Short mmCIF file of C-alpha atoms in Angstrom, two decimals:
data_model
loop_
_atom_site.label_atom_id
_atom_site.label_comp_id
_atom_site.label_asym_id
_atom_site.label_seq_id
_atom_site.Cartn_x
_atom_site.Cartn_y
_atom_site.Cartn_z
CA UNK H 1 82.74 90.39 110.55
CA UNK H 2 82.65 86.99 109.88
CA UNK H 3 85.76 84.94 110.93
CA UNK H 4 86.49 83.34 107.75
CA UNK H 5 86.75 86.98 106.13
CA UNK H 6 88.77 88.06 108.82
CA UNK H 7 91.10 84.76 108.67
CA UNK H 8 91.66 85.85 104.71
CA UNK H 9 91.98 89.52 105.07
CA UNK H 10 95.07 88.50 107.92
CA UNK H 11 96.62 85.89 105.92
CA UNK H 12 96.62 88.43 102.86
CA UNK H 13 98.48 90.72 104.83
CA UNK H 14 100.49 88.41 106.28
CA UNK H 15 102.02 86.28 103.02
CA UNK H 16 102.82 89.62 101.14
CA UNK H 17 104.47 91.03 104.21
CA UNK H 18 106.49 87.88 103.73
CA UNK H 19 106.86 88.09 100.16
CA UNK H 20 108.82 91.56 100.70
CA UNK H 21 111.01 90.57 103.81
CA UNK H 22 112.68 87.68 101.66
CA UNK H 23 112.76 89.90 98.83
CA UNK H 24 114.95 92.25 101.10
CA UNK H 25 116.74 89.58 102.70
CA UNK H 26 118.24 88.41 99.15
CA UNK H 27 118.95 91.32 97.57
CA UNK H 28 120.75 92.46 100.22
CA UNK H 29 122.73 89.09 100.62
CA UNK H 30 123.22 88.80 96.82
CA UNK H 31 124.53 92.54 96.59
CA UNK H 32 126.71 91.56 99.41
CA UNK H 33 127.45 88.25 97.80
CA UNK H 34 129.58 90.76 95.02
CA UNK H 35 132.06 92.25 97.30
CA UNK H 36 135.11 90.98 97.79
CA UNK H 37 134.65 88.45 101.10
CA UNK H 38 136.36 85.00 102.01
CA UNK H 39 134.32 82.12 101.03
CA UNK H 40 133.22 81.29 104.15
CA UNK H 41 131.91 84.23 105.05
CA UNK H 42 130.26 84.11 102.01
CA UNK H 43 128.46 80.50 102.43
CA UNK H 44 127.68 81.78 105.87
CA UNK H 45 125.37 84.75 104.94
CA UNK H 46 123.56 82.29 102.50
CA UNK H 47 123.41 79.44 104.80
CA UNK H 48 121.92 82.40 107.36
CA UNK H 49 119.00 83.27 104.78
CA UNK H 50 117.74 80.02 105.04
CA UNK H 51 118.06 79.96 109.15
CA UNK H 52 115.93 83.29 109.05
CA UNK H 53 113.49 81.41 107.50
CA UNK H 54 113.91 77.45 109.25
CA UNK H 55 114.27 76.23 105.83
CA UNK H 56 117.71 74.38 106.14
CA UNK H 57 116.49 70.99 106.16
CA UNK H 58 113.69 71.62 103.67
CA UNK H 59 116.85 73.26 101.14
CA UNK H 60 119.35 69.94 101.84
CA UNK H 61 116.61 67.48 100.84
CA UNK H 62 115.97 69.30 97.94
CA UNK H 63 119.78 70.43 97.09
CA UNK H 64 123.32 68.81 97.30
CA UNK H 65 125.09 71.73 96.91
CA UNK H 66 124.55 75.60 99.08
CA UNK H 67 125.00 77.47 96.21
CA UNK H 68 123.98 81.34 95.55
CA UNK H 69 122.12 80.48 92.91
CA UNK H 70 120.55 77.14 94.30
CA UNK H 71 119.03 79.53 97.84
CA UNK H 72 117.63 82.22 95.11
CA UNK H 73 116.16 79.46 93.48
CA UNK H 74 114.48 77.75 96.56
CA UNK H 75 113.75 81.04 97.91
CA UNK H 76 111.73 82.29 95.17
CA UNK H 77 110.26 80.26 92.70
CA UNK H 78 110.33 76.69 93.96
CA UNK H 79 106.56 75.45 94.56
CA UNK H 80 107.99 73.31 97.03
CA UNK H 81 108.69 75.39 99.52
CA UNK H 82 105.25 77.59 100.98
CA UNK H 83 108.08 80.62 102.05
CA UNK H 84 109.21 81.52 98.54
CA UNK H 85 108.41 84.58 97.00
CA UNK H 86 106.15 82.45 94.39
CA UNK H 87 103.88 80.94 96.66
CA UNK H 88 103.64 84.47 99.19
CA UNK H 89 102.16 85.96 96.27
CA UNK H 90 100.11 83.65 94.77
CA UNK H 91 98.71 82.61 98.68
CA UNK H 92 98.22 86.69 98.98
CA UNK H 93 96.20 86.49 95.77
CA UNK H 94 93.74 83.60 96.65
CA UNK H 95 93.10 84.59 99.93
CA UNK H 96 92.49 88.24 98.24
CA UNK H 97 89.88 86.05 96.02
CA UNK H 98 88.39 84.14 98.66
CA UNK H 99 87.51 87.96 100.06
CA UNK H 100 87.04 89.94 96.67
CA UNK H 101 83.64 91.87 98.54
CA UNK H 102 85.27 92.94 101.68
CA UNK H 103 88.81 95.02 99.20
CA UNK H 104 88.14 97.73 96.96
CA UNK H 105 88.35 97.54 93.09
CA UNK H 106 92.04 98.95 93.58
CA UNK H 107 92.92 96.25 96.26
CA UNK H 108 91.70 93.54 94.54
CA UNK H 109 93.40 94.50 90.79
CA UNK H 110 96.76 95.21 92.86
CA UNK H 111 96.69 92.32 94.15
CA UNK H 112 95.86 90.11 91.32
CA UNK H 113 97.97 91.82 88.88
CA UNK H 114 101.10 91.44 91.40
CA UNK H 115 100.71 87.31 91.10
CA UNK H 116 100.16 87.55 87.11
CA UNK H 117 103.12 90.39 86.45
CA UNK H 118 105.66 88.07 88.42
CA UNK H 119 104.31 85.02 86.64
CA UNK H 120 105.18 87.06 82.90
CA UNK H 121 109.03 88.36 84.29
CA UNK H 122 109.87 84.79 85.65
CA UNK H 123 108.91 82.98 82.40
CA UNK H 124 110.72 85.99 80.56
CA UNK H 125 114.12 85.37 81.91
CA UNK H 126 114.03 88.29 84.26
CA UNK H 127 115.16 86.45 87.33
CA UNK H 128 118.38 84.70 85.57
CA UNK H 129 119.10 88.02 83.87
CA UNK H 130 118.97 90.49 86.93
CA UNK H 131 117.92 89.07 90.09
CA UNK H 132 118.14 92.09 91.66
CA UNK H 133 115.90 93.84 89.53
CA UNK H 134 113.19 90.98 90.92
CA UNK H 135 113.79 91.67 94.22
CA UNK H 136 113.58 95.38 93.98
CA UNK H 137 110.19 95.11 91.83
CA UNK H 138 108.51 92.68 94.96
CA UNK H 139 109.59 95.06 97.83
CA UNK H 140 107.98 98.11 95.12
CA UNK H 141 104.51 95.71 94.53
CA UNK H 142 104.06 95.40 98.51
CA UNK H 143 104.75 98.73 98.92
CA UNK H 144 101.78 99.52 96.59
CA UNK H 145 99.52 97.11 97.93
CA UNK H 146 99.86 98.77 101.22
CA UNK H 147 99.29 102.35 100.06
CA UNK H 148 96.24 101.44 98.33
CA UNK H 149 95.23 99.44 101.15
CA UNK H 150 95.60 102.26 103.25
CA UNK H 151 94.09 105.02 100.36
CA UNK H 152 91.51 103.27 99.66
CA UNK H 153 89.86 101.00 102.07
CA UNK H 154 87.48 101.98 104.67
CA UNK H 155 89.12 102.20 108.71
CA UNK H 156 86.63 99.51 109.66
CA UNK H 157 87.47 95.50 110.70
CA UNK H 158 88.81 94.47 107.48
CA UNK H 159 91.12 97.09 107.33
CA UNK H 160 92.40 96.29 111.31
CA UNK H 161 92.77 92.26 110.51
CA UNK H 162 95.20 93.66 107.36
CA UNK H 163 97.40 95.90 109.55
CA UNK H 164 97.41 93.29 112.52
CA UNK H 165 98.67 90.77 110.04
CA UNK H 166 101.04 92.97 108.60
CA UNK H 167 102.91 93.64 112.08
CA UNK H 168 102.85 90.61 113.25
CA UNK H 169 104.82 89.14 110.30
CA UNK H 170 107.09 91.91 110.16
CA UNK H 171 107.66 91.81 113.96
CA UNK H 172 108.78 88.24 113.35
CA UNK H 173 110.60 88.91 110.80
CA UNK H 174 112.90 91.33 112.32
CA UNK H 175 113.55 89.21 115.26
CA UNK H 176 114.55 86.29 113.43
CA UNK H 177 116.80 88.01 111.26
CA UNK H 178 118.56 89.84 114.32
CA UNK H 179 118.63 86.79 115.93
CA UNK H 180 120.47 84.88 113.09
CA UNK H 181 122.78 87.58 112.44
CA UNK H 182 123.85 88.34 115.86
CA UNK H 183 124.19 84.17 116.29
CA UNK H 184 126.64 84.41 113.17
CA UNK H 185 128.93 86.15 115.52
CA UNK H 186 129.11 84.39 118.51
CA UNK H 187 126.55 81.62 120.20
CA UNK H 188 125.22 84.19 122.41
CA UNK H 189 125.55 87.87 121.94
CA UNK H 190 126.05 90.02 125.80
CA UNK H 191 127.50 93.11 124.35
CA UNK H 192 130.89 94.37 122.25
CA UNK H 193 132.93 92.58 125.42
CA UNK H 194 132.54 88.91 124.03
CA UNK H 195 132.54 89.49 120.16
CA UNK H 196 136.18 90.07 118.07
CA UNK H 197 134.77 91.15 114.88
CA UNK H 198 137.37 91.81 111.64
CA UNK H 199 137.29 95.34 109.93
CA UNK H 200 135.12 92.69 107.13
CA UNK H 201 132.77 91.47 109.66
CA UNK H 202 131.95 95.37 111.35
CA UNK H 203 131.21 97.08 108.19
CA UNK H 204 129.51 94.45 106.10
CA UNK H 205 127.56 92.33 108.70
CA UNK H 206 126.19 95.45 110.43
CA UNK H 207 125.31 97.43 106.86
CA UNK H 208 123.83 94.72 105.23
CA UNK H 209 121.18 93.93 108.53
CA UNK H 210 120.33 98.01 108.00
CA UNK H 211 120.20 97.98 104.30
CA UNK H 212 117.69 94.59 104.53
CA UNK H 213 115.10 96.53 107.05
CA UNK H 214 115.97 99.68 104.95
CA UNK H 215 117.28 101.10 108.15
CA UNK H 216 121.28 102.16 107.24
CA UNK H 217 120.21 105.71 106.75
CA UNK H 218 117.46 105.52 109.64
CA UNK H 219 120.89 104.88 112.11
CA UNK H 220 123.49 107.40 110.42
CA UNK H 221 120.32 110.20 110.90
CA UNK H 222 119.52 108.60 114.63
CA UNK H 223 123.05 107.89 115.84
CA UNK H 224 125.40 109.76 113.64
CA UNK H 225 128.35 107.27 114.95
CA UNK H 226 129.97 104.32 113.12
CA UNK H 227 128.26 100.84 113.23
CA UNK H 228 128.10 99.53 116.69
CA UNK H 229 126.16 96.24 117.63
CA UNK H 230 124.44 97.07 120.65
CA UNK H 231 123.05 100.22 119.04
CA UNK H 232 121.52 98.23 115.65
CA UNK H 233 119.40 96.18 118.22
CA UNK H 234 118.66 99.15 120.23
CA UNK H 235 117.44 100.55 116.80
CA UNK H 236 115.82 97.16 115.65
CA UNK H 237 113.74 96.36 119.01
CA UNK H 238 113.17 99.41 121.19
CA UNK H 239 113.14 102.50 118.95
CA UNK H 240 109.06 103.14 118.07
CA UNK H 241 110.19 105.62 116.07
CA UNK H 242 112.08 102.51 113.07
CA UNK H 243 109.20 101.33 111.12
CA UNK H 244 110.49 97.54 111.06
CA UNK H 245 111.77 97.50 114.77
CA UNK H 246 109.97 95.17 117.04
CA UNK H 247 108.48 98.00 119.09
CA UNK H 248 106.74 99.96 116.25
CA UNK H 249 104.97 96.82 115.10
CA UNK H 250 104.06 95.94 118.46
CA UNK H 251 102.27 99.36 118.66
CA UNK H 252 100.45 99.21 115.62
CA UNK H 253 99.42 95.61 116.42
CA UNK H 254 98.04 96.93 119.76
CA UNK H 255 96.28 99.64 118.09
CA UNK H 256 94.60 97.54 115.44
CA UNK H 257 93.01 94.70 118.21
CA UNK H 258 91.84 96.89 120.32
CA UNK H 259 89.38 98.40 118.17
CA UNK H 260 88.40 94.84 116.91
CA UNK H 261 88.13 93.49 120.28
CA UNK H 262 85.48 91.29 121.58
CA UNK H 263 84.40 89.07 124.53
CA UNK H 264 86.87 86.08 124.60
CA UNK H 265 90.01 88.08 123.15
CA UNK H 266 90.89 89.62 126.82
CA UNK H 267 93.59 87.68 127.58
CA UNK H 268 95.04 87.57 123.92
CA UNK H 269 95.15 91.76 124.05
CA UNK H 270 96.11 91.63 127.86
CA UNK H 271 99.32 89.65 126.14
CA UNK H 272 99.93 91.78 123.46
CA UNK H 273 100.20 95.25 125.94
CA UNK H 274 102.39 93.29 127.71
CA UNK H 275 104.63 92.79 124.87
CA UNK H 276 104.62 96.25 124.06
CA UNK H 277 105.30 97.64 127.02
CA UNK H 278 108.35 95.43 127.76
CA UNK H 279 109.54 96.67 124.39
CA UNK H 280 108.09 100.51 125.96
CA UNK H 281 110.19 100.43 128.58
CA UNK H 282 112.91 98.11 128.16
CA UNK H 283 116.75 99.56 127.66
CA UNK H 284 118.93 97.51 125.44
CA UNK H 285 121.31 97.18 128.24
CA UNK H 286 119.27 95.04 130.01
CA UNK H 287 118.56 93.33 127.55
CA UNK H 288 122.01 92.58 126.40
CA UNK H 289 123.04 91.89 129.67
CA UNK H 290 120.83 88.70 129.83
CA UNK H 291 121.40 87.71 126.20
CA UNK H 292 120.17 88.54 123.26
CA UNK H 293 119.69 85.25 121.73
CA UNK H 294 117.78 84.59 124.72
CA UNK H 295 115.84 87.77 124.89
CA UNK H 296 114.62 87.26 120.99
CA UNK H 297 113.98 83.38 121.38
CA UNK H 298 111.58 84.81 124.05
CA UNK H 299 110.16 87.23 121.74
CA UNK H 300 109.80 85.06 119.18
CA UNK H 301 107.51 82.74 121.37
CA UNK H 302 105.44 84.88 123.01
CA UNK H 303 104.63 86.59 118.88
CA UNK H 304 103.94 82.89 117.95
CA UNK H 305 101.46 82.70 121.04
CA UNK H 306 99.75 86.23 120.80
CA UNK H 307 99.60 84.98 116.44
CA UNK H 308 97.77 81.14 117.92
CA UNK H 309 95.79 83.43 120.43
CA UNK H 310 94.44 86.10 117.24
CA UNK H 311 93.37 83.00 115.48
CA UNK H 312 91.60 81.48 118.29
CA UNK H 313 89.43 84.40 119.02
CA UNK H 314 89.04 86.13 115.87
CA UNK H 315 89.60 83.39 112.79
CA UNK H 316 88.54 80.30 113.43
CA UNK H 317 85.08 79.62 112.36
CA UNK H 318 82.86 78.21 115.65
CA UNK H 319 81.33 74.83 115.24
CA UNK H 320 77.92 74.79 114.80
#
């Protein structure tokens, strides 16, 4: 496959993936946002969105005031700003374009009627009127896209480029967003020893990280117990059994290099078993007991590295 197809196909996967993770992200924070809660607490979980994302600075220079409605805004129809729901879906869309002959019919028309659908409902009113209703409808058009993706599309390169773009995303994605939320508590998380959470901050903080990687019934089914820290991250990074924990993307983005693997990529899937089997064979109290800010900081490096390394020896066209 030529690496320019394969640099598409990933990016494709990659922006919608993103697309749906801030969709979850807000509507879980704006369904929070109508529950009784201090103000602070309330500026905090806003203030934490844009952390997730490192968009802070790039939402003060744009905005005087953090406002509800100003993040929503900034997070997903401003053209400014590349991470907003806006530009994930129309960058999905022309990188779909850029590879219309390597996606089926049903791909292609997914994808392009996703961009031109959310066009029509924000120019209708849709987002002012019921933001959540937004939200839900972007996490439903990703889902589709990767069910047709996956009914549709031969199991050859193209499709392994989608899927390792997919994981990778979401792998980030689900470290930043523990790593934010556990930071919210205390400047470095060891366990329930060094954290005095309220009654407000147990039930809400904990439920609404669940409810964003669709994972609050996932830990009542897997843990039957109340909300505990220590076993949300054991649920979010070691169980491969979560679809949005850090292991089960790791394993699917093993699985869909090695097939696609060629002379110079060696090192880059040496690095990526090595990720997954520290996430294999880890126990969260290790892991706790060195940090966990620490721990996904690490993670989060090492997913930005095996990301550069994927694009060195798969996407980026040689020099003639």
């Amino acid at each position: 496959m030529l690496s320019r197809t394969a640099d598409h196909l990933f990016w494709m996967a990659r922006y919608m993936e993103r697309a749906e993770n801030t969709a979850r992200m807000l509507d879980v924070n704006y369904q929070t946002s109508l529950l009784p809660q201090s103000a602070d607490m309330a500026e905090q979980g806003w203030q934490g969105l844009l952390s997730i994302s490192e968009l802070s600075w790039s939402f003060q220079q744009k905005y005087r005031e953090l406002t509800p409605r100003n993040v929503m805004d900034f997070m997903v129809r401003d053209e400014t700003n590349p991470s907003s729901i806006l530009c994930c879906l129309r960058a999905a869309r022309e990188n779909a374009r850029a590879v219309r002959g390597a996606l089926t019919t049903e791909v292609w028309e997914t994808q392009n009627q996703t961009w031109l659908e959310f066009n029509r409902l924000l120019k209708e009113g849709r987002f002012e009127r019921d933001p959540s209703m937004i939200f839900e409808w972007v996490k439903y058009r990703s889902h589709l896209s990767r069910g047709v993706t996956v009914g549709t599309m031969l199991q050859d390169e193209a499709m392994h480029f989608l899927r390792v773009g997919t994981f990778l995303e979401r792998a980030d994605n689900t470290a930043r967003l523990l790593d934010v939320k556990f930071h919210a508590l205390s400047s470095e998380y060891f366990g329930n020893g060094n954290v005095k959470e309220t009654q407000e901050v147990d039930f809400y903080h904990w439920s609404a990280i669940l409810r964003s990687v669709s994972g609050f019934e996932i830990y009542r089914k897997v843990y039957r117990n109340v909300i505990r820290p220590e076993l949300v991250a054991e649920l979010l990074i070691l169980r491969p059994d979560m679809p949005r924990s850090l292991a089960a993307c790791l394993n699917e983005v093993v699985a869909n290099l090695e097939p696609v693997a060629n002379q110079q990529s060696a090192e880059t899937l040496r690095r990526a078993g090595r990720l997954r089997a520290d996430l294999q064979y880890g126990r969260i109290d290790e892991i706790l007991a060195t940090g966990l800010h620490a721990y996904l900081t690490q993670f989060m490096d090492r997913v930005n590295d095996l990301g550069a390394g994927i694009g060195r020896d798969f996407l980026v066209p040689v020099a003639a």
